[in-house]
């Protein structure tokens, strides 16, 4: 999994067009969203990722550690298919992203928002520019313990 974490003074998005054959169904609250003092997590699910609790908890712990350090008021999970050449296919990617969203919500003491999967979206972001405001992470499932 590849993450680009941007601590933003403000962030907003609005859905435009379908980007995959079967995008996530849109509800009113998923069509647009915004937050201030938020940690935007552009997230690319890779082909070798999985939805095991141990993997997702490592990702969530890393994200929330950054959110705490920068004193973000919320986390914004943003599906983003541009951070890796080894993409998981959409059905697998949406499953893992939704599981990550639930894991984050279960662990976070601040609100966790998300943008919908499978759509082109317009967005505005105002990066705060402090030393921890632009971070990237590559997190991979641990190899199973040697037999
Ligand atoms: N492996 C993957 N990891 C994360 N997101 C993925 C994905 N495969 C598909 N998507 C979603 O489908 C849109 C088209 O690729 C993606 N949309 C985007 O990446 C927008 N920034 C528009 O380009 C995303 O919502």
Coordinates of N, CA and C and ligand atoms in Angstrom, one line a residue:
X1 N 0.9 -1.2 0.0 CA 0.0 0.0 0.0 C 0.9 1.2 0.0
X2 N 0.5 2.2 -0.9 CA 1.3 3.4 -0.9 C 0.4 4.6 -0.4
X3 N 1.0 5.4 0.5 CA 0.3 6.5 1.0 C 1.0 7.8 0.8
X4 N 0.3 8.8 0.4 CA 0.8 10.2 0.4 C -0.1 11.0 1.5
X5 N 0.6 11.5 2.5 CA -0.1 12.1 3.6 C 0.1 13.6 3.5
X6 N -0.9 14.4 3.4 CA -0.8 15.9 3.3 C -1.6 16.5 4.4
X7 N -0.9 17.2 5.3 CA -1.6 18.0 6.3 C -2.1 19.3 5.7
X8 N -3.4 19.4 5.7 CA -4.0 20.5 4.9 C -4.8 21.5 5.8
X9 N -4.5 22.8 5.6 CA -5.3 23.8 6.2 C -6.8 23.6 5.8
X10 N -7.0 23.3 4.5 CA -8.3 23.0 4.0 C -8.2 22.0 2.9
X11 N -9.3 21.2 2.7 CA -9.4 20.2 1.7 C -10.8 20.1 1.3
X12 N -11.0 20.0 0.0 CA -12.4 19.8 -0.5 C -12.4 19.0 -1.8
X13 N -13.4 18.2 -2.0 CA -13.5 17.5 -3.3 C -14.9 17.4 -3.8
X14 N -15.1 17.2 -5.1 CA -16.4 17.0 -5.7 C -16.3 16.0 -6.8
X15 N -17.2 15.0 -6.8 CA -17.2 14.0 -7.8 C -17.5 14.6 -9.2
X16 N -16.9 14.0 -10.2 CA -17.1 14.4 -11.6 C -17.7 13.3 -12.3
X17 N -16.8 12.3 -12.8 CA -17.3 11.3 -13.7 C -16.8 9.9 -13.2
X18 N -17.5 8.9 -13.8 CA -17.1 7.5 -13.5 C -15.7 7.3 -13.9
X19 N -14.9 6.6 -13.1 CA -13.5 6.3 -13.5 C -13.2 4.8 -13.7
X20 N -14.2 4.0 -13.2 CA -14.1 2.5 -13.5 C -15.5 2.1 -13.9
X21 N -15.6 0.8 -14.3 CA -16.9 0.3 -14.8 C -17.9 0.3 -13.7
X22 N -17.5 -0.2 -12.6 CA -18.5 -0.2 -11.4 C -18.0 0.6 -10.3
X23 N -18.2 1.9 -10.3 CA -17.7 2.7 -9.2 C -18.6 2.5 -8.0
X24 N -18.2 2.9 -6.8 CA -19.0 2.8 -5.6 C -20.3 3.6 -5.8
X25 N -21.4 3.1 -5.5 CA -22.7 3.9 -5.6 C -22.6 5.2 -4.8
X26 N -23.1 6.3 -5.4 CA -22.9 7.6 -4.7 C -24.1 7.9 -3.8
X27 N -23.8 8.2 -2.6 CA -24.9 8.8 -1.7 C -24.7 10.3 -1.7
X28 N -25.6 11.0 -1.2 CA -25.5 12.5 -1.2 C -24.2 12.9 -0.5
X29 N -23.9 12.3 0.7 CA -22.8 12.7 1.4 C -21.4 12.3 0.8
X30 N -21.5 11.4 -0.2 CA -20.2 11.0 -0.9 C -20.0 11.9 -2.1
X31 N -20.9 12.6 -2.5 CA -20.8 13.4 -3.8 C -19.8 14.5 -3.7
X32 N -19.7 15.1 -2.4 CA -18.7 16.1 -2.2 C -18.3 16.1 -0.7
X33 N -17.2 16.7 -0.4 CA -16.8 16.7 1.0 C -15.7 17.7 1.3
X34 N -15.5 18.1 2.5 CA -14.5 19.1 2.8 C -14.2 19.0 4.3
X35 N -13.0 19.5 4.6 CA -12.5 19.5 6.1 C -11.4 20.5 6.2
X36 N -11.3 21.1 7.4 CA -10.2 22.0 7.7 C -9.2 21.3 8.7
X37 N -8.0 21.7 8.7 CA -7.0 21.1 9.5 C -7.1 19.6 9.5
X38 N -7.0 19.0 8.3 CA -7.2 17.6 8.1 C -6.0 16.9 7.5
X39 N -5.8 15.6 7.9 CA -4.7 14.9 7.3 C -5.3 14.1 6.1
X40 N -5.0 14.5 4.9 CA -5.5 13.9 3.7 C -4.6 12.7 3.4
X41 N -5.1 11.5 3.3 CA -4.3 10.3 3.0 C -4.7 9.8 1.6
X42 N -3.9 10.2 0.6 CA -4.1 9.6 -0.7 C -3.6 8.2 -0.7
X43 N -4.4 7.3 -1.0 CA -4.1 5.8 -0.7 C -4.2 5.0 -2.0
X44 N -3.1 4.3 -2.3 CA -3.1 3.4 -3.4 C -3.0 2.0 -2.9
X45 N -4.0 1.1 -3.2 CA -3.9 -0.3 -2.8 C -3.2 -1.1 -3.9
X46 N -2.2 -1.8 -3.4 CA -1.3 -2.6 -4.4 C -1.7 -4.0 -4.4
X47 N -1.2 -4.7 -5.5 CA -1.7 -6.1 -5.8 C -1.4 -7.1 -4.6
X48 N -0.4 -6.8 -3.9 CA 0.0 -7.8 -2.8 C -0.6 -7.4 -1.5
X49 N -1.4 -6.4 -1.4 CA -2.0 -6.0 -0.1 C -3.2 -7.0 0.2
X50 N -3.5 -6.9 1.5 CA -4.7 -7.8 1.9 C -5.5 -7.0 3.0
X51 N -6.6 -7.7 3.4 CA -7.4 -7.0 4.4 C -7.3 -7.6 5.7
X52 N -6.1 -8.2 6.0 CA -5.9 -8.9 7.3 C -5.9 -7.8 8.4
X53 N -6.5 -8.0 9.6 CA -6.5 -7.0 10.6 C -5.1 -6.6 11.0
X54 N -4.1 -7.5 11.0 CA -2.7 -7.1 11.4 C -2.2 -6.1 10.4
X55 N -2.4 -6.3 9.1 CA -1.9 -5.3 8.1 C -2.6 -4.0 8.2
X56 N -3.9 -4.0 8.3 CA -4.7 -2.8 8.3 C -4.5 -2.0 9.6
X57 N -4.2 -2.7 10.7 CA -3.9 -2.0 12.0 C -2.5 -1.3 11.9
X58 N -1.6 -2.0 11.2 CA -0.3 -1.3 11.0 C -0.4 0.0 10.2
X59 N -1.3 -0.1 9.2 CA -1.5 1.1 8.3 C -2.2 2.2 9.2
X60 N -3.3 1.8 9.8 CA -4.0 2.7 10.6 C -3.2 3.4 11.7
X61 N -2.4 2.6 12.4 CA -1.5 3.1 13.5 C -0.5 4.1 12.9
X62 N 0.0 3.9 11.7 CA 1.0 4.8 11.1 C 0.3 6.1 10.8
X63 N -0.9 6.0 10.2 CA -1.7 7.2 9.8 C -2.0 8.0 11.0
X64 N -2.5 7.3 12.1 CA -3.0 8.1 13.3 C -1.8 8.6 14.1
X65 N -0.6 8.0 13.9 CA 0.6 8.5 14.6 C 0.9 9.9 13.9
X66 N 0.8 9.9 12.6 CA 1.1 11.2 11.9 C 0.0 12.2 12.3
X67 N -1.2 11.8 12.3 CA -2.3 12.7 12.6 C -2.1 13.4 14.0
X68 N -1.7 12.5 14.9 CA -1.4 13.0 16.3 C -0.2 14.0 16.3
X69 N 0.8 13.7 15.6 CA 2.0 14.5 15.6 C 1.7 15.9 15.0
X70 N 0.9 15.9 13.9 CA 0.6 17.2 13.3 C -0.6 17.9 13.9
X71 N -1.2 17.2 14.9 CA -2.4 17.8 15.5 C -3.6 18.0 14.6
X72 N -3.8 17.1 13.7 CA -4.9 17.2 12.7 C -6.2 17.0 13.5
X73 N -7.3 17.7 13.0 CA -8.6 17.6 13.6 C -9.4 16.4 13.0
X74 N -8.9 15.9 11.9 CA -9.6 14.8 11.2 C -8.6 14.1 10.3
X75 N -9.1 13.0 9.8 CA -8.3 12.2 8.7 C -9.3 12.1 7.5
X76 N -8.8 12.3 6.3 CA -9.6 12.1 5.1 C -8.9 11.1 4.2
X77 N -9.6 9.9 4.1 CA -9.1 8.8 3.3 C -9.5 9.0 1.9
X78 N -8.6 9.0 1.0 CA -8.9 9.4 -0.4 C -8.3 8.3 -1.4
X79 N -9.2 7.5 -2.0 CA -8.7 6.5 -2.9 C -7.9 7.1 -4.0
X80 N -6.7 6.6 -4.4 CA -5.9 7.3 -5.3 C -5.0 6.3 -6.1
X81 N -5.3 6.2 -7.4 CA -4.7 5.1 -8.1 C -3.4 5.5 -8.8
X82 N -2.7 6.4 -8.2 CA -1.5 7.0 -9.0 C -0.2 6.9 -8.3
X83 N -0.2 6.1 -7.2 CA 1.1 6.1 -6.4 C 1.9 4.8 -6.6
X84 N 1.4 3.9 -7.4 CA 2.1 2.6 -7.6 C 1.8 2.1 -9.0
X85 N 2.8 1.4 -9.6 CA 2.6 0.7 -10.9 C 1.9 -0.7 -10.7
X86 N 1.8 -1.1 -9.4 CA 1.3 -2.4 -9.2 C -0.1 -2.3 -8.5
X87 N -1.1 -1.9 -9.2 CA -2.4 -1.6 -8.6 C -3.1 -2.9 -8.3
X88 N -3.8 -3.0 -7.2 CA -4.8 -4.0 -7.0 C -6.0 -3.7 -7.9
X89 N -6.6 -4.7 -8.4 CA -7.8 -4.5 -9.2 C -9.0 -3.9 -8.4
X90 N -9.8 -3.1 -9.0 CA -10.9 -2.4 -8.3 C -11.7 -3.2 -7.2
X91 N -12.1 -4.4 -7.5 CA -12.9 -5.1 -6.5 C -12.1 -5.4 -5.2
X92 N -10.8 -5.7 -5.4 CA -10.0 -6.0 -4.2 C -9.6 -4.6 -3.6
X93 N -9.4 -3.6 -4.3 CA -9.0 -2.3 -3.8 C -10.1 -1.7 -2.9
X94 N -11.3 -1.8 -3.4 CA -12.4 -1.2 -2.6 C -12.7 -1.9 -1.3
X95 N -12.5 -3.2 -1.4 CA -12.7 -4.0 -0.2 C -11.6 -3.6 0.9
X96 N -10.4 -3.5 0.5 CA -9.3 -3.1 1.4 C -9.5 -1.7 1.9
X97 N -9.8 -0.8 1.0 CA -10.0 0.6 1.4 C -11.2 0.7 2.4
X98 N -12.3 0.0 2.2 CA -13.4 0.1 3.1 C -13.0 -0.5 4.5
X99 N -12.2 -1.6 4.4 CA -11.7 -2.2 5.7 C -10.8 -1.3 6.4
X100 N -9.9 -0.6 5.7 CA -9.0 0.4 6.3 C -9.8 1.6 6.9
X101 N -10.8 2.0 6.2 CA -11.7 3.1 6.7 C -12.3 2.7 8.1
X102 N -12.9 1.5 8.1 CA -13.5 1.0 9.3 C -12.4 0.8 10.5
X103 N -11.2 0.4 10.1 CA -10.1 0.2 11.1 C -9.7 1.6 11.6
X104 N -9.6 2.5 10.8 CA -9.3 3.9 11.2 C -10.4 4.5 12.1
X105 N -11.6 4.3 11.7 CA -12.7 4.8 12.6 C -12.7 4.2 13.9
X106 N -12.4 2.9 14.0 CA -12.4 2.2 15.2 C -11.3 2.6 16.2
X107 N -10.2 3.1 15.6 CA -9.0 3.4 16.4 C -8.9 4.9 16.7
X108 N -9.5 5.8 15.8 CA -9.3 7.2 15.9 C -10.1 7.9 17.0
X109 N -9.5 8.9 17.6 CA -10.3 9.8 18.5 C -10.7 11.0 17.8
X110 N -10.5 11.1 16.5 CA -10.9 12.3 15.7 C -11.8 11.7 14.6
X111 N -12.6 12.6 13.9 CA -13.4 12.1 12.8 C -12.6 11.6 11.7
X112 N -13.1 10.5 11.0 CA -12.4 10.0 9.8 C -13.4 10.1 8.7
X113 N -13.0 10.8 7.6 CA -13.9 10.9 6.4 C -13.3 10.2 5.3
X114 N -14.1 10.0 4.2 CA -13.5 9.3 3.0 C -14.2 9.9 1.8
X115 N -13.5 9.8 0.7 CA -14.0 10.1 -0.6 C -14.4 8.8 -1.3
X116 N -15.3 8.8 -2.2 CA -15.8 7.6 -2.9 C -14.8 7.0 -3.8
X117 N -15.0 5.7 -4.0 CA -14.1 4.9 -4.8 C -14.6 4.8 -6.3
X118 N -13.7 5.0 -7.2 CA -14.0 4.7 -8.6 C -14.5 5.9 -9.4
X119 N -14.2 7.1 -8.9 CA -14.7 8.3 -9.6 C -13.6 9.3 -9.8
X120 N -13.7 10.0 -10.9 CA -12.9 11.2 -11.1 C -13.4 12.3 -10.2
X121 N -12.5 13.0 -9.6 CA -13.0 14.0 -8.6 C -12.1 15.2 -8.8
X122 N -12.8 16.4 -8.7 CA -12.1 17.6 -8.6 C -11.7 17.8 -7.1
X123 N -10.5 18.4 -6.8 CA -10.3 18.6 -5.4 C -9.4 19.9 -5.2
X124 N -9.5 20.5 -4.1 CA -8.7 21.6 -3.7 C -8.0 21.3 -2.4
X125 N -6.7 21.6 -2.3 CA -6.0 21.3 -1.1 C -5.1 22.4 -0.8
X126 N -5.0 22.8 0.5 CA -4.1 23.8 0.9 C -3.1 23.2 1.9
X127 N -2.0 22.8 1.4 CA -1.0 22.2 2.3 C -0.4 23.2 3.2
X128 N -0.2 22.9 4.5 CA 0.3 23.8 5.5 C 1.8 24.1 5.3
X129 N 2.5 23.2 4.8 CA 3.9 23.5 4.5 C 4.9 23.3 5.6
X130 N 4.5 22.9 6.8 CA 5.5 22.6 7.9 C 6.2 21.3 7.6
X131 N 7.3 21.0 8.3 CA 8.1 19.9 8.0 C 7.4 18.5 7.9
X132 N 6.3 18.3 8.6 CA 5.6 17.0 8.6 C 4.4 17.1 7.7
X133 N 4.2 18.1 6.9 CA 3.0 18.3 6.2 C 2.9 17.5 4.9
X134 N 4.1 16.9 4.5 CA 4.1 16.1 3.2 C 4.9 14.9 3.5
X135 N 4.2 13.7 3.7 CA 4.9 12.5 4.0 C 4.4 11.4 3.1
X136 N 5.2 10.4 2.8 CA 4.8 9.2 2.1 C 5.1 8.0 2.8
X137 N 4.4 6.9 2.6 CA 4.6 5.6 3.3 C 4.4 4.5 2.2
X138 N 5.2 3.5 2.4 CA 4.9 2.2 1.7 C 4.8 1.2 2.7
X139 N 3.7 0.6 2.8 CA 3.4 -0.4 3.9 C 3.0 -1.7 3.2
X140 N 3.7 -2.8 3.5 CA 3.4 -4.1 2.8 C 3.0 -5.1 3.9
X141 N 2.1 -6.1 3.5 CA 1.8 -7.2 4.5 C 3.1 -7.9 4.9
X142 N 3.2 -8.3 6.1 CA 4.5 -9.0 6.5 C 4.4 -10.4 6.0
X143 N 5.6 -10.9 5.6 CA 5.6 -12.3 5.1 C 5.2 -13.2 6.3
X144 N 4.5 -14.3 5.9 CA 4.1 -15.2 7.0 C 5.3 -15.7 7.7
X145 N 5.2 -15.9 9.0 CA 6.4 -16.4 9.8 C 7.0 -17.6 9.2
X146 N 8.3 -17.8 9.1 CA 9.0 -18.9 8.6 C 8.5 -20.2 9.3
X147 N 8.2 -21.3 8.5 CA 7.7 -22.5 9.1 C 8.9 -23.2 9.9
Ligands
LIG1 N1 -5.7 0.1 -6.6 C1 -6.4 1.2 -6.3 N2 -6.1 1.9 -5.2 C2 -6.9 3.0 -4.9 N3 -7.9 3.5 -5.7 C3 -8.2 2.8 -6.8 C4 -7.5 1.6 -7.2 N4 -8.0 1.1 -8.3 C5 -9.0 2.0 -8.7 N5 -9.1 2.9 -7.7 C6 -10.2 3.9 -7.8 O1 -10.8 4.0 -9.1 C7 -10.4 5.2 -9.7 C8 -9.9 4.9 -11.1 O2 -8.7 4.3 -11.0 C9 -9.5 5.9 -8.8 N6 -9.6 7.3 -8.9 C10 -8.6 8.1 -8.7 O3 -7.5 7.8 -8.4 C11 -8.9 9.6 -8.8 N7 -7.9 10.4 -8.2 C12 -9.1 10.0 -10.3 O4 -8.0 9.6 -10.9 C13 -9.8 5.3 -7.4 O5 -11.0 6.0 -6.9

